[in-house]
mmCIF file of C-alpha atoms in Angstrom:
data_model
loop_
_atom_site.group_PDB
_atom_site.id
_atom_site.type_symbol
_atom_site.label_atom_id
_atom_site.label_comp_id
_atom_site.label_asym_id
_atom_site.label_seq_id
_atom_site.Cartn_x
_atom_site.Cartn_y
_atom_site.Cartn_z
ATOM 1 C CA UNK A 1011 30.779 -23.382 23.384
ATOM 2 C CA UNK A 1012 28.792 -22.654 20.229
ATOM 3 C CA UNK A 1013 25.946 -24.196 18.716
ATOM 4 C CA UNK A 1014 27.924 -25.587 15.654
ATOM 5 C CA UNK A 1015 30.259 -27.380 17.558
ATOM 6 C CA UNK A 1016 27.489 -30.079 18.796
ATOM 7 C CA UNK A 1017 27.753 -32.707 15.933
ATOM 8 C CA UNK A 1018 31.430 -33.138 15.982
ATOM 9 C CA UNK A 1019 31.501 -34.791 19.510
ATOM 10 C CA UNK A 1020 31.232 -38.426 20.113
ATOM 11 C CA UNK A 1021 27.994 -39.248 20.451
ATOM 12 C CA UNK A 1022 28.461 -42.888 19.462
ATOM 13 C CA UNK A 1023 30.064 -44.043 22.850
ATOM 14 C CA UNK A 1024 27.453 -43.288 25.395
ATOM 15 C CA UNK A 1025 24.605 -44.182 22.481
ATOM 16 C CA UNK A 1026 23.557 -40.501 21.787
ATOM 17 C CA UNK A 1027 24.262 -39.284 25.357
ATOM 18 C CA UNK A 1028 27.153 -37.499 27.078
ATOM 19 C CA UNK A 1029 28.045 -36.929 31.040
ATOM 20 C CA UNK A 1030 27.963 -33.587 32.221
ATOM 21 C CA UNK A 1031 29.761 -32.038 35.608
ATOM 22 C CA UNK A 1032 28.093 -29.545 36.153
ATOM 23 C CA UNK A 1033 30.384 -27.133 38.904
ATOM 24 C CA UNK A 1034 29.330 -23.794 40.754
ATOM 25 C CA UNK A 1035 30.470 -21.024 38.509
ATOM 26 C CA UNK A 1036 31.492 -18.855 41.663
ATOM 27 C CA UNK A 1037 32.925 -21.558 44.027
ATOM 28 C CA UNK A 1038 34.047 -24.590 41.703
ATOM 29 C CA UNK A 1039 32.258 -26.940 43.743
ATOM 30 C CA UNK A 1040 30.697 -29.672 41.505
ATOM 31 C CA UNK A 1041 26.849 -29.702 41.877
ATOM 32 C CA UNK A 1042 26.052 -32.718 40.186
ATOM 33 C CA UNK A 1043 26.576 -35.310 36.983
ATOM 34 C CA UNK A 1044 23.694 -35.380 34.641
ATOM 35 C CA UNK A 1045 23.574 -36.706 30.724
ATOM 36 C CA UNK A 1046 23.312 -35.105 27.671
ATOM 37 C CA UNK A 1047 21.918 -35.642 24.263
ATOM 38 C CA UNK A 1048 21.956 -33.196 21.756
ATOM 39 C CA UNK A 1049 18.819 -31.809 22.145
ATOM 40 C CA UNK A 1050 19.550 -30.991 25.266
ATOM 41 C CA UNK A 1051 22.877 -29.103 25.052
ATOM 42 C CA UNK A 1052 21.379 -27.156 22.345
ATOM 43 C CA UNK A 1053 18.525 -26.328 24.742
ATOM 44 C CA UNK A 1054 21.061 -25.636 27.230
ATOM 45 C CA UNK A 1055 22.945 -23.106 25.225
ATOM 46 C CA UNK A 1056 19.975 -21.721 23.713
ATOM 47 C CA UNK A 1057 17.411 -20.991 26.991
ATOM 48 C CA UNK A 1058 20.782 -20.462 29.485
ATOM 49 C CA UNK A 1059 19.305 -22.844 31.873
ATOM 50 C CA UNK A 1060 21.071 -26.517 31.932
ATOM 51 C CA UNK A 1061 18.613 -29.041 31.024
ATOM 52 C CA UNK A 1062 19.667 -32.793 30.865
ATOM 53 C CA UNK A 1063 17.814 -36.087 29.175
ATOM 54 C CA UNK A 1064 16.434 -38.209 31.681
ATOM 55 C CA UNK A 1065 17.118 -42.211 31.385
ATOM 56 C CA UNK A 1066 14.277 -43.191 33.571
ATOM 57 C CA UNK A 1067 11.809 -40.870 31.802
ATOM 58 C CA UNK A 1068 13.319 -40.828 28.470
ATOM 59 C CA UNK A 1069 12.745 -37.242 27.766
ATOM 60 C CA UNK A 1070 14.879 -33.918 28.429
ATOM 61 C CA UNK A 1071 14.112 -32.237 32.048
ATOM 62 C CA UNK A 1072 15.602 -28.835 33.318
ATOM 63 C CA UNK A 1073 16.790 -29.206 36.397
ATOM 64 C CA UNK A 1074 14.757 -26.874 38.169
ATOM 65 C CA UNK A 1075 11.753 -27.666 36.350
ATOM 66 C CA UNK A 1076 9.872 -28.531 39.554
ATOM 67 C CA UNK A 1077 12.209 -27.231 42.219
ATOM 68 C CA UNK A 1078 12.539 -23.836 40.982
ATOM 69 C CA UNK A 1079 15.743 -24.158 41.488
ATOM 70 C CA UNK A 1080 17.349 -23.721 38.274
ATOM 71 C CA UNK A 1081 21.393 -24.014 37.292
ATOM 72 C CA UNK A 1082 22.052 -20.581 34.750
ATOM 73 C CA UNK A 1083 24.445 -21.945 32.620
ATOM 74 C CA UNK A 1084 27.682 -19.497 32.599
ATOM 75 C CA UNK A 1085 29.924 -21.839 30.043
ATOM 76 C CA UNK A 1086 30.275 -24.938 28.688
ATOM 77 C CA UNK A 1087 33.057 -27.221 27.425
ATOM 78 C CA UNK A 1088 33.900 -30.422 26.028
ATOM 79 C CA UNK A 1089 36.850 -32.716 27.167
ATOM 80 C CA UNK A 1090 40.164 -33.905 25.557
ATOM 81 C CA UNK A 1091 38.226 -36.707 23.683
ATOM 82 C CA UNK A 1092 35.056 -34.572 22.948
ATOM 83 C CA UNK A 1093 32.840 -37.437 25.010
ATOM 84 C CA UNK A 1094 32.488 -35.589 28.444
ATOM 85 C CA UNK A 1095 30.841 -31.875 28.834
ATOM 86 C CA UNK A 1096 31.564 -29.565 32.141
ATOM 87 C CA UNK A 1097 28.786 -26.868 32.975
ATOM 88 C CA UNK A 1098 29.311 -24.042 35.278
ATOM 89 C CA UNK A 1099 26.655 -22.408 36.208
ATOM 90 C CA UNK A 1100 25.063 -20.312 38.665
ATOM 91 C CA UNK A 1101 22.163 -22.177 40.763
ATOM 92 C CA UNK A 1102 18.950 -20.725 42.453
ATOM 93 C CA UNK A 1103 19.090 -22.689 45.614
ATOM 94 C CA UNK A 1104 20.023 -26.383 46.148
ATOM 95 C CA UNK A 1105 20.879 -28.979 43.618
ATOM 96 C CA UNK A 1106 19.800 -31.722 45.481
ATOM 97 C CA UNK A 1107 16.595 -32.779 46.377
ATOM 98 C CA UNK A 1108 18.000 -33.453 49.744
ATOM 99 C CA UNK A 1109 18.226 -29.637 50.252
ATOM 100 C CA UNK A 1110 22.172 -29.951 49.717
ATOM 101 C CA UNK A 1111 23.843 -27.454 47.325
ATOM 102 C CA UNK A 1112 25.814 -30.452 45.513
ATOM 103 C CA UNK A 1113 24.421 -34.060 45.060
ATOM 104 C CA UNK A 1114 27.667 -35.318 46.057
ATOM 105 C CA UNK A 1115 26.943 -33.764 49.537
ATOM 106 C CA UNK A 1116 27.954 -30.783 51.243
ATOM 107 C CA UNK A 1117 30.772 -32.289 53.335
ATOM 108 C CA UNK A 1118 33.616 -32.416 51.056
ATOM 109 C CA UNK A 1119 35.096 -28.553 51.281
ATOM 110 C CA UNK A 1120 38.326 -27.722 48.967
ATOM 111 C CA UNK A 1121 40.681 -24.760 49.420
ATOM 112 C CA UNK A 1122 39.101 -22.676 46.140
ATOM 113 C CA UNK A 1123 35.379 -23.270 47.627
ATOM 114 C CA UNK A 1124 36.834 -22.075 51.095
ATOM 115 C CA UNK A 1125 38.401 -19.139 49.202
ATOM 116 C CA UNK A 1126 35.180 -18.919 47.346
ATOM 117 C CA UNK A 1127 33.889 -17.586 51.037
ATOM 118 C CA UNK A 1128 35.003 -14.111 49.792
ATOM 119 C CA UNK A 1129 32.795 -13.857 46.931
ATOM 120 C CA UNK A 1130 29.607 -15.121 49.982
ATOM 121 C CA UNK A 1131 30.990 -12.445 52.243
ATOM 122 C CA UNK A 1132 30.852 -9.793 49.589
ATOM 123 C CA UNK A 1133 26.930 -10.760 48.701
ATOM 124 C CA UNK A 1134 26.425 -10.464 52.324
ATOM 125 C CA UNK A 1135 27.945 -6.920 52.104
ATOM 126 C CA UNK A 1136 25.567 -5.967 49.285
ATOM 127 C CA UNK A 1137 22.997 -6.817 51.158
ATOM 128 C CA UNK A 1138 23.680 -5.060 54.362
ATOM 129 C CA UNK A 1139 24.298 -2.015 52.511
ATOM 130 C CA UNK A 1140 21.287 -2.430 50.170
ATOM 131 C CA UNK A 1141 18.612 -3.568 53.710
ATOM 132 C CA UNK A 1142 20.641 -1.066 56.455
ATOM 133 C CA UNK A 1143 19.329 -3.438 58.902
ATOM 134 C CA UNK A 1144 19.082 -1.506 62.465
ATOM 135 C CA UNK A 1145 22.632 -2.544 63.882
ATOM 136 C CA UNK A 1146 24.465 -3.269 61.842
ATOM 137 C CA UNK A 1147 28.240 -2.081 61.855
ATOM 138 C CA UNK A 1148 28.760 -2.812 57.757
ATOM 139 C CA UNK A 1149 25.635 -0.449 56.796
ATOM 140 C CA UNK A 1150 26.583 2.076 59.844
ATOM 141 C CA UNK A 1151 30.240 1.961 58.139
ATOM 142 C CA UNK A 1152 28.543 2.941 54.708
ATOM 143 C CA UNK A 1153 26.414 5.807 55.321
ATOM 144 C CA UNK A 1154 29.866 7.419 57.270
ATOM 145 C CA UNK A 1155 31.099 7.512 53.655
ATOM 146 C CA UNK A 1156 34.270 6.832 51.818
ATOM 147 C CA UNK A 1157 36.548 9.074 53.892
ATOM 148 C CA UNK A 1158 35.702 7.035 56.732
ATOM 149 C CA UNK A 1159 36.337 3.655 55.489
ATOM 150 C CA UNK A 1160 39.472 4.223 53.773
ATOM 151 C CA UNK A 1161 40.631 5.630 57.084
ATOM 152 C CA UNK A 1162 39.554 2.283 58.459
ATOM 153 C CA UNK A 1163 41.714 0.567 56.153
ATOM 154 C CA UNK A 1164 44.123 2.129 57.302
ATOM 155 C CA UNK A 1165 43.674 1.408 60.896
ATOM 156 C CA UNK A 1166 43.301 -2.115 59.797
ATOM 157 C CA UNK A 1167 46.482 -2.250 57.856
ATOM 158 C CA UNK A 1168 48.767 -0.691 60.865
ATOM 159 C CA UNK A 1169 46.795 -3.301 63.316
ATOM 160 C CA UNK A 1170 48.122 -6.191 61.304
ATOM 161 C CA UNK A 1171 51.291 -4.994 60.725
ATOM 162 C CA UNK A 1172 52.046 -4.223 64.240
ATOM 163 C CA UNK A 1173 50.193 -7.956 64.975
ATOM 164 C CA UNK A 1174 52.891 -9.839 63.009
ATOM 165 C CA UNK A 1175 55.485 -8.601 64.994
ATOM 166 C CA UNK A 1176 54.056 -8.458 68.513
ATOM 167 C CA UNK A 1177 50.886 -10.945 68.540
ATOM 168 C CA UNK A 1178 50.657 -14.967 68.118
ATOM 169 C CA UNK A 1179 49.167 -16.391 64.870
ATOM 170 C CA UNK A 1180 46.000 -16.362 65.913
ATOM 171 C CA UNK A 1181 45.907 -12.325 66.475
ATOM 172 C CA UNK A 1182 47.370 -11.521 63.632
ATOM 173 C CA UNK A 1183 44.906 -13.743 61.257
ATOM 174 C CA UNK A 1184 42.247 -11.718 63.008
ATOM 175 C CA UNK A 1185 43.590 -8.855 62.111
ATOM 176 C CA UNK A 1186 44.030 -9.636 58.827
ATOM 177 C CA UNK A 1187 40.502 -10.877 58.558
ATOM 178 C CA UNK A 1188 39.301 -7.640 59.671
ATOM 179 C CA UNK A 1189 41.496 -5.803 57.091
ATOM 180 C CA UNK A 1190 40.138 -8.100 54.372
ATOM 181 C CA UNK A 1191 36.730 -7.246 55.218
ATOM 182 C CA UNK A 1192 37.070 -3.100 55.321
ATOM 183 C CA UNK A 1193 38.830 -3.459 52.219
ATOM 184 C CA UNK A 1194 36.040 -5.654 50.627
ATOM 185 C CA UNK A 1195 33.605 -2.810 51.783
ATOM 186 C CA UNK A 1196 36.229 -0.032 50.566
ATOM 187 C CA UNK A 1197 36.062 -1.740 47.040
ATOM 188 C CA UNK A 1198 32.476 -1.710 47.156
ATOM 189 C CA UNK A 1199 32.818 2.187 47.260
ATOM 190 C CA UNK A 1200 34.337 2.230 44.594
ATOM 191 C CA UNK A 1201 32.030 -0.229 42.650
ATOM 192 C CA UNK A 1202 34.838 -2.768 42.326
ATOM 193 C CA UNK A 1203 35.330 -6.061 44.029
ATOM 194 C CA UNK A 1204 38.002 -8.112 45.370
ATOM 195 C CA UNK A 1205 37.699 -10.077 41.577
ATOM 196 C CA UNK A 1206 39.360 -7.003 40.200
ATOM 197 C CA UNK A 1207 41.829 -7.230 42.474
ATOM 198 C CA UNK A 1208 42.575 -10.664 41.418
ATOM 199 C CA UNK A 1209 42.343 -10.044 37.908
ATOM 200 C CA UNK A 1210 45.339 -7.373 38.245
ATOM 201 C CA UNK A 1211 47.358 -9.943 40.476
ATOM 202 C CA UNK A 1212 46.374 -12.936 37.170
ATOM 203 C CA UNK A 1213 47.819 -9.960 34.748
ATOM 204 C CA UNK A 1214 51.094 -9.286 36.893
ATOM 205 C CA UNK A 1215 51.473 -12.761 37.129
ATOM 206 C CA UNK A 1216 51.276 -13.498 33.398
ATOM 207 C CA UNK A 1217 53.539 -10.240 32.659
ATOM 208 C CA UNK A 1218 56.306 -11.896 33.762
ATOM 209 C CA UNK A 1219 56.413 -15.232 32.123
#
């Protein structure tokens, strides 16, 4: 969204304001529902931090402003009928004030913020690799080099194969699990992630429409 696309939505309807979702930029999950007016978005787009206009206070608050925990605005968009905005963003820590990530509660899970887990367990590989905490198997894997965890792919990759012939479901998801991970860490090498991955399965997928 730019700048000079502000004044052609419809203020009118909500009397200057709009709603905005705001979503998790990395796992879709929607954080919360705030209100816009214009000084706002444009403060919003400007600073990179999502700032809203408060009804009860009548004046614009960042959300974060107190908390510290801030929502980096990624994008912005406006709806079908240019009256409703959606924010994704990247947050610092909880949304709520009741220490949940979304205001809507933390109970409500969805198959892309499940699948979303891979992006956690990959931030949870940096930072095994970047701490080398005593015992740990991930930064142990690391300093044995590339050689050695391509070879565990490998390993991995026969394991599950041989699993989906000769093991129940619930061996051969484990097995698959613990190719998935190696192969996270092998990508990691390589300074590539499993979004790349994705990206070249999105441009196969496209190629043959």
């Amino acid at each position: 969204m730019k700048l000079d696309q502000i004044e052609s939505f419809d203020w009118s309807k909500g009397e200057g304001l709009l709603p905005a979702i705001v979503q998790d930029a990395t796992n879709g999950k929607v954080l919360m529902l705030g209100y816009m007016n214009r000084e706002a978005l444009r403060k919003t787009l400007g600073e990179k931090r999502v700032t809203f206009y408060s009804r009860s206070k009548q004046r614009l608050w960042t959300k974060g402003e107190t908390s510290g925990n801030f929502l980096h605005l990624v994008d912005a968009a406006v709806d079908c009928d240019n009256d409703s905005l959606l924010i994704t963003a990247h947050p610092d820590g909880p949304t709520c004030h009741n220490g949940t990530d979304s205001c809507f509660g933390d109970a409500i899970s969805t198959t892309a913020t499940q699948l979303a887990f891979l992006a956690r367990l990959e931030s949870v590989i940096e930072k095994r690799v970047s701490e080398r905490p005593e015992g740990s198997y991930t930064a142990r894997l690391w300093s044995d080099g590339k050689t050695r965890m391509a070879q565990k792919v490998g390993e991995e990759g026969v394991e599950v194969a041989l699993a989906a012939v000769t093991q129940d479901d619930d061996k051969f998801v484990g097995e698959a699990a613990d190719l998935l991970f190696h192969l996270t860490l092998l990508l990691k090498s390589r300074q590539l992630s499993l979004l790349d991955v994705l990206t070249e399965l999105e441009r196969r997928h496209a190629a043959k429409k």
